[in-house]
Short mmCIF file of C-alpha atoms and ligand atoms in Angstrom, two decimals:
data_model
loop_
_atom_site.label_atom_id
_atom_site.label_comp_id
_atom_site.label_asym_id
_atom_site.label_seq_id
_atom_site.Cartn_x
_atom_site.Cartn_y
_atom_site.Cartn_z
CA MET A 1 0.06 0.14 -0.06
CA SER A 2 1.23 3.26 -0.51
CA ASP A 3 2.06 5.62 2.35
CA PRO A 4 0.49 9.05 2.29
CA LEU A 5 3.60 10.58 3.59
CA ARG A 6 5.72 9.13 0.65
CA PRO A 7 3.18 10.40 -2.23
CA ASP A 8 5.81 8.76 -4.90
CA GLY A 9 5.10 5.48 -3.24
CA LEU A 10 8.92 4.91 -2.74
CA TYR A 11 10.19 3.24 0.23
CA PRO A 12 13.90 2.52 1.06
CA MET A 13 14.54 -0.40 -0.70
CA ARG A 14 17.36 -3.11 -1.39
CA LEU A 15 19.87 -1.46 -3.68
CA GLN A 16 19.98 -4.31 -6.27
CA ARG A 17 16.23 -4.23 -6.19
CA PHE A 18 16.30 -0.57 -6.59
CA LEU A 19 18.89 -0.84 -9.49
CA ALA A 20 16.08 -3.41 -11.21
CA ARG A 21 13.43 -0.93 -10.99
CA ALA A 22 15.66 2.13 -12.43
CA GLY A 23 16.08 -0.53 -15.43
CA VAL A 24 19.63 -0.59 -14.91
CA ALA A 25 20.01 -4.64 -14.90
CA SER A 26 18.18 -7.33 -13.55
CA ARG A 27 18.07 -8.19 -9.82
CA ARG A 28 20.52 -10.65 -10.40
CA GLY A 29 22.71 -8.68 -13.04
CA SER A 30 22.74 -5.71 -10.30
CA GLU A 31 24.13 -7.92 -7.72
CA ARG A 32 26.84 -8.42 -9.76
CA LEU A 33 27.59 -4.96 -10.53
CA MET A 34 27.46 -4.18 -6.71
CA THR A 35 29.75 -7.06 -6.09
CA ALA A 36 32.00 -5.97 -8.77
CA GLY A 37 32.33 -2.25 -7.00
CA ARG A 38 30.67 -0.73 -9.83
CA VAL A 39 27.66 0.98 -7.89
CA ARG A 40 28.19 4.03 -5.68
CA VAL A 41 25.57 5.51 -3.05
CA ASN A 42 26.34 9.00 -2.50
CA GLY A 43 29.57 8.77 -3.42
CA GLN A 44 30.51 5.65 -1.77
CA VAL A 45 31.13 2.04 -3.28
CA VAL A 46 28.67 -0.25 -1.87
CA THR A 47 29.07 -4.24 -2.36
CA GLU A 48 27.26 -5.63 0.40
CA LEU A 49 23.98 -6.96 -1.01
CA GLY A 50 21.60 -6.29 1.87
CA SER A 51 22.12 -2.79 1.85
CA LYS A 52 19.60 -0.24 1.60
CA VAL A 53 18.60 2.85 -0.33
CA ASP A 54 16.29 5.61 -0.01
CA PRO A 55 15.06 6.50 -3.40
CA ALA A 56 13.90 9.89 -2.65
CA ARG A 57 17.38 11.00 -0.77
CA ASP A 58 20.14 8.94 -1.59
CA VAL A 59 22.24 9.29 -4.93
CA VAL A 60 22.86 6.31 -6.57
CA THR A 61 25.36 6.03 -9.65
CA VAL A 62 26.38 2.85 -11.77
CA ASP A 63 29.89 3.40 -13.21
CA GLY A 64 29.56 6.93 -12.54
CA ARG A 65 26.26 7.46 -14.26
CA PRO A 66 22.82 8.22 -12.15
CA ALA A 67 20.42 5.77 -11.88
CA ARG A 68 16.87 6.49 -10.79
CA ILE A 69 13.34 5.28 -10.79
CA GLU A 70 11.34 7.16 -13.14
CA GLU A 71 7.86 7.16 -11.18
CA ARG A 72 5.36 7.20 -14.31
CA PRO A 73 1.88 6.35 -13.70
CA ARG A 74 1.14 2.69 -14.14
CA HIS A 75 -2.16 1.37 -15.38
CA LEU A 76 -3.11 -2.38 -15.56
CA MET A 77 -6.00 -4.27 -16.41
CA LEU A 78 -6.57 -7.54 -14.45
CA TYR A 79 -9.18 -10.29 -15.03
CA LYS A 80 -10.41 -10.62 -11.59
CA PRO A 81 -11.58 -14.64 -10.76
CA ALA A 82 -14.38 -15.17 -8.70
CA GLY A 83 -13.61 -15.93 -4.73
CA CYS A 84 -11.35 -12.75 -4.49
CA LEU A 85 -12.23 -9.59 -2.64
CA THR A 86 -11.56 -6.22 -4.38
CA THR A 87 -9.37 -4.52 -1.77
CA MET A 88 -5.81 -3.97 -1.26
CA SER A 89 -5.75 -5.77 1.98
CA ASP A 90 -7.77 -7.85 4.33
CA PRO A 91 -7.51 -8.06 8.00
CA HIS A 92 -9.03 -11.49 7.80
CA GLY A 93 -6.31 -12.76 5.49
CA ARG A 94 -8.95 -13.87 2.59
CA PRO A 95 -7.83 -13.99 -1.00
CA THR A 96 -7.84 -10.43 -2.29
CA VAL A 97 -6.95 -8.71 -6.14
CA ALA A 98 -3.65 -7.40 -4.42
CA ASP A 99 -2.42 -11.13 -4.27
CA LEU A 100 -2.76 -11.00 -8.25
CA VAL A 101 -1.19 -7.30 -9.16
CA PRO A 102 2.41 -6.76 -8.95
CA CYS A 103 2.22 -4.30 -6.06
CA ASP A 104 6.22 -4.50 -5.57
CA GLU A 105 6.86 -3.14 -8.78
CA ALA A 106 4.12 -0.78 -8.64
CA PRO A 107 3.62 0.72 -4.98
CA GLY A 108 0.43 2.62 -4.97
CA LEU A 109 -1.41 0.47 -7.26
CA TYR A 110 -5.10 0.74 -6.42
CA PRO A 111 -8.42 -0.49 -7.91
CA VAL A 112 -10.84 1.83 -9.71
CA GLY A 113 -14.05 0.78 -8.26
CA ARG A 114 -14.95 -2.75 -7.35
CA LEU A 115 -16.66 -5.94 -8.55
CA ASP A 116 -18.35 -8.53 -5.83
CA LEU A 117 -16.52 -11.39 -4.24
CA ASP A 118 -18.30 -13.52 -7.10
CA THR A 119 -17.98 -11.25 -9.88
CA THR A 120 -15.63 -11.96 -12.74
CA GLY A 121 -13.84 -9.45 -15.39
CA LEU A 122 -12.24 -6.42 -15.97
CA LEU A 123 -10.80 -4.17 -13.33
CA LEU A 124 -8.35 -1.42 -13.89
CA PHE A 125 -5.96 -0.53 -11.52
CA THR A 126 -4.20 2.43 -11.53
CA THR A 127 -1.29 4.34 -9.55
CA SER A 128 -2.81 8.08 -10.82
CA GLY A 129 -5.14 9.09 -7.74
CA ASP A 130 -6.20 11.72 -10.24
CA LEU A 131 -7.41 9.37 -12.90
CA GLY A 132 -8.94 6.82 -10.82
CA GLN A 133 -11.10 9.71 -8.91
CA ALA A 134 -12.00 10.87 -12.43
CA LEU A 135 -12.97 7.61 -13.63
CA LEU A 136 -15.02 7.29 -10.86
CA HIS A 137 -16.79 10.47 -10.76
CA PRO A 138 -20.53 10.17 -11.32
CA SER A 139 -20.65 13.24 -13.65
CA ARG A 140 -18.13 11.29 -15.88
CA HIS A 141 -20.84 8.65 -16.89
CA VAL A 142 -18.07 5.97 -17.89
CA THR A 143 -20.26 2.93 -19.12
CA LYS A 144 -19.82 -0.54 -18.13
CA HIS A 145 -20.82 -3.45 -19.90
CA TYR A 146 -21.75 -6.58 -17.93
CA VAL A 147 -22.81 -10.01 -18.77
CA ALA A 148 -25.38 -11.91 -16.34
CA LEU A 149 -26.46 -15.55 -16.38
CA VAL A 150 -29.93 -14.87 -14.78
CA SER A 151 -32.89 -17.27 -13.59
CA GLY A 152 -35.80 -17.35 -16.23
CA THR A 153 -36.10 -15.19 -19.21
CA PRO A 154 -36.54 -11.41 -19.10
CA ASP A 155 -39.02 -10.71 -21.74
CA GLU A 156 -39.27 -7.26 -23.58
CA ARG A 157 -40.96 -5.56 -20.95
CA ASP A 158 -38.22 -6.56 -18.70
CA LEU A 159 -35.98 -5.31 -20.91
CA GLU A 160 -37.60 -1.86 -21.35
CA ARG A 161 -38.12 -1.49 -18.00
CA LEU A 162 -34.11 -2.01 -17.33
CA ARG A 163 -33.67 0.45 -20.04
CA ARG A 164 -35.91 3.22 -18.56
CA GLY A 165 -34.51 2.79 -15.13
CA VAL A 166 -35.90 0.52 -12.13
CA GLU A 167 -36.62 1.47 -8.68
CA LEU A 168 -33.97 -0.01 -6.42
CA GLU A 169 -34.68 -0.72 -2.99
CA ASN A 170 -34.17 2.39 -0.78
CA GLU A 171 -32.24 3.79 -3.60
CA GLY A 172 -34.15 5.66 -6.14
CA VAL A 173 -34.60 4.96 -9.73
CA SER A 174 -31.46 3.80 -11.80
CA ALA A 175 -30.29 5.81 -14.48
CA PRO A 176 -31.38 4.58 -18.20
CA ALA A 177 -29.24 1.72 -19.21
CA ARG A 178 -28.83 -0.42 -22.68
CA ALA A 179 -30.39 -4.05 -22.06
CA GLU A 180 -30.44 -6.79 -24.50
CA LEU A 181 -30.76 -10.45 -24.18
CA LEU A 182 -27.81 -12.91 -25.55
CA SER A 183 -28.02 -15.57 -28.03
CA PRO A 184 -25.97 -18.76 -27.33
CA GLY A 185 -24.12 -17.81 -30.49
CA ASP A 186 -22.93 -14.72 -28.74
CA PRO A 187 -19.24 -15.10 -27.85
CA LEU A 188 -20.14 -13.46 -24.33
CA PHE A 189 -22.81 -16.10 -23.89
CA SER A 190 -20.18 -18.92 -22.81
CA VAL A 191 -18.50 -16.65 -20.28
CA VAL A 192 -20.99 -17.01 -17.94
CA ALA A 193 -23.18 -20.05 -19.43
CA PRO A 194 -19.95 -22.03 -20.21
CA ARG A 195 -22.09 -25.27 -20.47
CA GLY A 196 -25.08 -23.84 -22.86
CA PRO A 197 -28.25 -22.68 -22.14
CA GLY A 198 -29.56 -24.12 -18.92
CA ARG A 199 -32.21 -24.82 -16.36
CA THR A 200 -32.17 -23.37 -12.48
CA GLY A 201 -32.92 -25.65 -9.70
CA GLY A 202 -36.51 -25.27 -10.03
CA GLY A 203 -36.42 -26.08 -13.79
CA GLU A 204 -36.59 -22.33 -15.18
CA ARG A 205 -34.84 -21.72 -17.94
CA ASN A 206 -31.92 -19.20 -17.66
CA ALA A 207 -30.66 -16.59 -20.01
CA VAL A 208 -27.84 -14.27 -20.33
CA VAL A 209 -28.59 -10.24 -20.45
CA GLY A 210 -26.01 -7.84 -21.83
CA LEU A 211 -26.36 -4.47 -19.83
CA THR A 212 -24.69 -1.54 -19.99
CA ILE A 213 -24.70 1.19 -17.15
CA HIS A 214 -22.88 4.02 -16.19
CA GLU A 215 -23.47 4.58 -12.46
CA GLY A 216 -21.69 2.52 -9.80
CA ARG A 217 -24.09 1.75 -6.99
CA LYS A 218 -22.95 -1.22 -5.06
CA HIS A 219 -24.42 -4.73 -6.15
CA GLN A 220 -25.94 -2.25 -9.14
CA VAL A 221 -26.50 -4.95 -11.61
CA LYS A 222 -27.74 -7.82 -9.23
CA LYS A 223 -30.35 -5.25 -7.75
CA MET A 224 -31.58 -4.02 -11.28
CA MET A 225 -32.01 -7.80 -12.14
CA GLN A 226 -33.58 -8.38 -9.46
CA ALA A 227 -36.07 -5.27 -9.66
CA VAL A 228 -37.41 -7.11 -12.73
CA GLY A 229 -37.51 -10.51 -11.30
CA HIS A 230 -34.64 -11.98 -12.24
CA LYS A 231 -31.88 -13.15 -10.01
CA VAL A 232 -28.21 -13.16 -11.16
CA LEU A 233 -26.63 -16.27 -11.04
CA ARG A 234 -23.30 -15.17 -12.59
CA LEU A 235 -21.80 -11.94 -13.11
CA HIS A 236 -18.82 -10.85 -15.76
CA ARG A 237 -17.62 -7.55 -16.82
CA ASP A 238 -15.92 -7.17 -20.27
CA ALA A 239 -15.84 -3.51 -20.58
CA PHE A 240 -15.07 -0.48 -18.72
CA GLY A 241 -15.14 3.01 -20.54
CA PRO A 242 -12.75 2.39 -23.56
CA LEU A 243 -11.16 -0.66 -22.50
CA ARG A 244 -12.56 -4.13 -23.20
CA LEU A 245 -11.20 -7.44 -21.23
CA THR A 246 -8.80 -8.65 -24.19
CA ARG A 247 -5.36 -10.95 -24.07
CA LEU A 248 -6.06 -12.38 -20.56
CA VAL A 249 -6.85 -15.08 -18.94
CA GLU A 250 -8.64 -15.64 -15.67
CA GLY A 251 -6.62 -14.33 -12.64
CA ALA A 252 -3.92 -12.58 -14.88
CA TRP A 253 -3.11 -8.82 -15.49
CA ARG A 254 -1.43 -6.85 -18.13
CA ASP A 255 -0.44 -3.16 -18.49
CA LEU A 256 -2.48 -0.94 -20.76
CA ASP A 257 -0.94 -0.26 -23.87
CA GLU A 258 -0.41 3.19 -25.24
CA ALA A 259 -4.08 3.69 -27.17
CA GLU A 260 -5.74 2.02 -24.07
CA VAL A 261 -4.10 5.03 -21.85
CA ALA A 262 -4.73 7.62 -24.46
CA ALA A 263 -8.32 6.71 -24.64
CA LEU A 264 -8.97 6.90 -20.96
CA GLU A 265 -6.83 10.29 -20.80
CA ALA A 266 -9.27 11.36 -23.82
CA LEU A 267 -12.18 10.29 -21.71
CA VAL A 268 -11.30 12.06 -18.29
CA SER A 269 -10.17 15.37 -20.31
CA ARG A 270 -13.53 15.74 -21.87
N1 URA B 301 -23.17 -4.78 -10.23
C1 URA B 301 -23.20 -5.95 -9.34
O1 URA B 301 -24.29 -6.31 -8.86
N2 URA B 301 -21.96 -6.55 -8.77
C2 URA B 301 -20.84 -6.32 -9.39
O2 URA B 301 -19.54 -6.61 -8.89
C3 URA B 301 -20.45 -5.20 -10.41
C4 URA B 301 -21.87 -4.65 -10.66
#
């Protein structure tokens, strides 16, 4: 976790780790540079492998050339699996998304919004507080696309109610949304219904609904579907603003590419 006293998120760290993060060499390579006497900290040669440096204060050089960590913001997406909490630490030691993303390499990384314990799919992480806050601000209307396996089959009236807005328990009416039934031929259908169309315990047929919303209330999709009489059995998010969940298997993360970062920045600079 980042320390509010160290907004750069950099803590005293082992010299070989510092050198690796500064892009000088791998950790092993950095150790070799150290033992060869090529690394100085504040002018002193340091060969001791356990030595620590404070990136904010110490001057590190390799063969006389300065080494420093460029703290560019880091943005990445995780394909969140079911069964892990959207939090960076859990006092009860349960699995969290922090176990899956590179917190060591990118101190200050935090999730933008949250997905429920049982929800899978795209979860954005960033080290930029400004970007994260801007994306979550309700006025920004950042869209999120979900696919939900639901009990029963919503009819056109249910879908129309979801599109116009439904009364949510103690929370007023949901904002207009896009809602459609997905056919088994839709590539997203199998993400939540891998065994094809099925039936719930009561013998009722399941259906898969695609829902695009821009609000981010707690359990929003589940509550919206419940309001039209269809319980969510599985929920997956495949898009967040301009981002699509691509090139990832469940549980894996990847850095956003340049085009994705540019699209996010364009969205928040509107
Ligand atoms: N809506 C929900 O009900 N749950 C999620 O995890 C995300 C949106």
